[in-house]
Amino acid sequence: MDDRNELGDYLRARRNAVTPAVAGLPHDGLRRVPGLRRDEVALLAGVSTDYYLRLEQGRERRPSEQVLRAIARALLLDEDAAAHLYRLGKPELITGPAPVVEVAPELVRLMAGLRDVPAFVVGAAQDVLAANALAEALYSGFRRFENLVQMIFLDPFARNFYGDWDRAAQTAVANLRASAAQFPGHPRLETVLGGLSARSPVFASLWAEYEISPRTQEDKHFRHPRVGELHLHFEALAVTSAPGQHLSVYTAEPGSASADGLVLLRRLAAAPAAEHPDIEGKTHP
């Protein structure tokens, strides 16, 4: 029997993240909790305080879908956060294929043809499974270009490389939690999570906040050691034929300084072309 109370942990974290004012409750002076009290969540969800308390304590492990939907509304969960609540509350409904770690040759050829933009494929645990030469050049300041989350939290170079490291860290953790929710118990994910939690107190603290948000697109600011400032747009495209994989692509505004920076980066990447292939495949357990 699994003694972990992931549903209770999640409910407490999300309850602490919602203030009474945001939830539409009147201000009642000093409070002992940063967010909502249990009785307030119960009131907003239309359930008894005792029942909600049993959910948080793990004494009630079979909530109905109606109750989960009501609690999601009470905690103001967005679509992704609510979906995670349903997965925790109804684990018997979790089905789906395991994540794929081998990158299809056709996708490798596609990335090889993308010579003007950095492109790489990441797996469910944010391992870099394959990358083109421009992506390798973009991340060349890191000791290893192998796992995006480990790079952010464990490589000192990341603090200067990311123009807003705090935002990058928060986004990476929320994205990793979304992946962990989609593939619960996957060995590689468990290994990455365990290692990061043990080696990075900052990661452990952010992980405990239970923010969940798949990273699909955003604007990024990098400080490349040889190219300088780069403001790039990021897109993550799901590889539907390989569950857990995403094709990540960076682009720059045409005519911008960052577009010129990518041209310079391409020249740097092409310099050792005779010695190195355009695409480097990587294998992770």
C-alpha positions as a printed Julia matrix, in Angstrom:
285×3 Matrix{Float64}:
   0.0    0.0     0.0
   1.26   3.47   -0.89
   1.38   5.6     2.27
   2.17   8.8     0.38
  -0.55  11.43    0.51
   0.08  13.29   -2.73
  -3.51  14.49   -2.98
  -3.33  16.03    0.51
   0.04  17.62   -0.2
  -1.3   19.12   -3.39
  -4.45  20.46   -1.76
  -2.46  22.12    1.03
  -0.04  23.74   -1.39
  -2.79  25.09   -3.64
  -4.87  26.23   -0.65
  -1.9   28.22    0.65
  -1.54  29.89   -2.75
  -5.06  31.4    -2.79
  -5.72  34.51   -0.7
  -9.2   35.19    0.73
  -9.46  38.38   -1.32
  -8.82  36.54   -4.57
 -11.36  33.88   -3.56
 -13.96  36.59   -2.87
 -14.02  36.12    0.92
 -14.14  39.05    3.37
 -10.99  40.09    5.23
 -11.18  38.98    8.88
  -7.99  40.41   10.37
  -4.86  38.46   11.25
  -4.61  34.94    9.9
  -2.4   32.0    10.84
  -2.22  30.63    7.31
  -0.94  32.39    4.16
  -3.91  31.37    2.07
  -7.32  29.84    2.64
  -8.28  27.89    5.74
  -9.67  24.38    5.35
 -13.15  25.46    6.39
 -13.07  28.2     3.75
 -12.2   25.75    0.98
 -14.95  23.44    2.21
 -17.44  26.32    2.18
 -16.47  27.4    -1.33
 -16.6   23.8    -2.59
 -19.91  22.99   -0.9
 -18.58  20.07    1.17
 -18.32  19.6     4.92
 -15.19  20.78    6.71
 -14.76  17.29    8.18
 -14.84  15.68    4.73
 -12.33  18.16    3.32
 -10.08  17.61    6.35
 -10.16  13.86    5.69
  -9.1   14.51    2.09
  -6.08  16.57    3.13
  -5.09  14.07    5.82
  -5.35  11.12    3.44
  -8.16   9.44    5.38
 -10.49   9.84    2.41
  -8.93   8.61   -0.83
 -11.92   8.09   -3.12
 -13.5   11.51   -3.78
 -16.11  11.73   -6.49
 -15.49  13.58   -9.73
 -18.13  16.12   -8.66
 -16.24  16.86   -5.44
 -12.94  17.2    -7.28
 -14.48  19.63   -9.76
 -15.95  21.68   -6.9
 -12.61  21.83   -5.1
 -10.86  22.8    -8.33
 -13.26  25.73   -8.68
 -12.8   26.71   -5.03
  -9.02  26.74   -5.39
  -9.23  28.63   -8.7
  -7.2   25.97  -10.5
  -6.54  26.48  -14.18
  -7.04  23.66  -16.69
  -3.64  22.03  -16.15
  -3.75  22.31  -12.35
  -7.3   20.92  -12.27
  -6.29  18.01  -14.51
  -3.52  17.18  -12.05
  -6.02  17.25   -9.17
  -8.23  14.77  -11.04
  -5.26  12.48  -11.67
  -4.37  12.48   -7.98
  -7.97  12.01   -6.85
  -8.84   9.32   -9.39
  -5.54   7.47  -10.03
  -7.39   4.44  -11.34
  -8.33   6.51  -14.39
  -4.7    7.16  -15.33
  -3.9    5.32  -18.53
  -1.61   5.9   -21.43
   1.63   4.81  -23.06
   5.06   5.14  -21.48
   7.29   7.99  -22.67
   9.54   7.28  -25.66
  13.27   8.08  -25.44
  14.42   7.14  -28.95
  14.2    9.98  -31.47
  12.86   8.97  -34.88
  15.35   9.28  -37.77
  12.84  11.44  -39.66
  12.8   13.95  -36.8
  16.59  13.96  -36.72
  16.63  14.79  -40.44
  14.1   17.56  -39.88
  16.3   19.18  -37.24
  19.34  18.83  -39.46
  17.5   20.91  -42.06
  16.73  23.67  -39.56
  20.09  25.41  -39.98
  18.94  28.91  -39.05
  17.32  28.16  -35.67
  18.35  26.2   -32.57
  16.25  23.03  -32.39
  16.35  20.06  -30.05
  14.14  17.24  -28.77
  13.52  16.77  -25.05
  11.97  13.79  -23.32
   9.54  13.52  -20.42
  12.28  14.1   -17.82
  13.61  17.08  -19.79
  16.57  15.07  -21.1
  17.98  16.42  -24.34
  17.54  13.45  -26.67
  18.85  15.08  -29.85
  19.95  18.55  -30.94
  21.13  20.37  -34.04
  24.43  22.21  -34.24
  22.91  25.62  -33.5
  21.28  24.35  -30.3
  24.59  22.83  -29.22
  26.26  26.19  -29.85
  23.56  28.08  -27.91
  24.09  25.96  -24.8
  27.85  25.54  -25.25
  28.7   27.32  -21.98
  27.21  24.53  -19.86
  29.29  21.61  -18.67
  26.77  19.25  -20.25
  23.84  19.81  -22.58
  21.94  16.77  -21.31
  19.03  17.73  -19.05
  17.47  21.2   -19.05
  16.34  21.2   -15.42
  19.62  19.85  -14.08
  21.44  22.52  -16.09
  19.36  25.29  -14.51
  19.76  24.15  -10.91
  23.12  22.37  -10.81
  25.37  24.24  -13.26
  26.64  27.64  -11.96
  26.8   28.91  -15.55
  22.98  29.05  -15.62
  22.79  32.02  -13.25
  24.39  34.3   -15.83
  23.13  32.58  -18.98
  19.45  33.14  -18.16
  18.5   36.8   -18.14
  15.83  36.0   -15.52
  17.05  32.91  -13.7
  14.23  32.92  -11.13
  11.6   32.82  -13.85
  13.48  30.12  -15.75
  13.7   28.02  -12.58
  10.0   28.4   -11.75
   8.96  27.61  -15.32
  11.2   24.54  -15.46
   9.81  23.12  -12.22
   6.19  23.71  -13.2
   6.84  22.07  -16.56
   8.6   19.09  -14.98
   5.72  18.6   -12.55
   3.29  18.6   -15.49
   5.36  15.87  -17.12
   5.58  13.89  -13.87
   1.81  14.07  -13.58
   1.39  12.77  -17.12
   3.83   9.88  -16.56
   3.56   8.99  -12.84
   6.22   6.64  -11.51
   8.39   6.72  -14.64
  11.9    5.59  -13.56
  13.86   8.29  -15.36
  11.6   11.03  -13.99
  11.97   9.61  -10.48
  15.77   9.58  -10.86
  15.89  13.19  -12.03
  13.5   14.36   -9.31
  15.36  12.5    -6.58
  18.73  13.83   -7.64
  17.56  17.43   -7.93
  15.72  17.33   -4.6
  18.83  16.02   -2.85
  21.3   18.42   -4.47
  19.33  21.66   -4.84
  17.39  23.16   -1.91
  15.98  25.78   -4.28
  14.55  23.07   -6.52
  13.1   21.23   -3.51
  11.44  24.42   -2.3
   9.91  25.19   -5.7
   8.79  21.57   -6.14
   6.92  21.77   -2.82
   4.83  24.67   -4.18
   3.04  22.26   -6.55
   2.85  24.68   -9.45
   1.99  22.74  -12.59
   2.13  24.28  -16.06
   3.37  22.67  -19.3
   5.8   24.95  -21.1
   4.54  25.44  -24.65
   5.82  28.9   -25.62
   7.53  31.9   -24.06
  10.0   34.68  -24.74
  13.5   33.97  -23.44
  16.46  36.2   -22.64
  19.9   34.61  -22.81
  23.42  35.96  -22.27
  25.66  33.9   -24.52
  29.39  34.08  -23.62
  30.48  34.6   -27.26
  27.42  36.12  -28.94
  26.06  38.35  -26.18
  22.41  39.19  -25.48
  19.79  37.06  -27.23
  16.03  37.62  -27.01
  14.41  34.56  -28.55
  10.91  33.13  -28.84
  10.54  29.52  -27.68
   8.02  27.01  -29.03
   7.6   23.45  -27.78
   5.84  21.19  -30.28
   4.55  17.84  -29.04
   5.8   14.85  -31.03
   2.53  12.95  -31.26
   4.21   9.76  -32.5
   6.49   9.66  -29.43
   4.71  10.3   -26.09
   6.68  12.58  -23.78
   8.83  14.09  -26.52
   8.75  17.74  -27.59
  10.56  19.49  -30.4
  11.88  22.78  -29.0
  12.67  25.62  -31.39
  14.04  29.14  -30.8
  13.43  31.97  -33.26
  14.36  35.66  -33.34
  12.46  38.68  -34.6
  13.56  39.31  -38.23
  15.99  42.21  -38.52
  16.63  42.35  -34.78
  19.97  42.28  -32.98
  19.07  38.79  -31.79
  18.57  37.66  -35.4
  22.1   38.92  -36.1
  23.21  37.03  -33.01
  21.81  33.78  -34.39
  23.72  34.39  -37.62
  26.92  34.73  -35.61
  26.01  31.67  -33.58
  25.5   29.71  -36.8
  28.98  30.69  -37.96
  30.42  29.54  -34.65
  28.52  26.28  -34.91
  29.71  25.71  -38.49
  33.38  26.22  -37.62
  34.0   22.64  -36.44
  31.52  21.16  -38.93
  34.21  18.99  -40.52
  34.86  17.34  -37.17
  31.35  17.1   -35.7
  27.96  16.02  -37.15
  25.02  18.42  -37.31
  22.96  16.24  -35.02
  24.02  14.55  -31.86
  21.72  11.85  -30.52
  21.7   11.12  -26.8
  20.44   8.11  -24.9
  19.1    8.18  -21.35
  17.82   5.34  -19.23
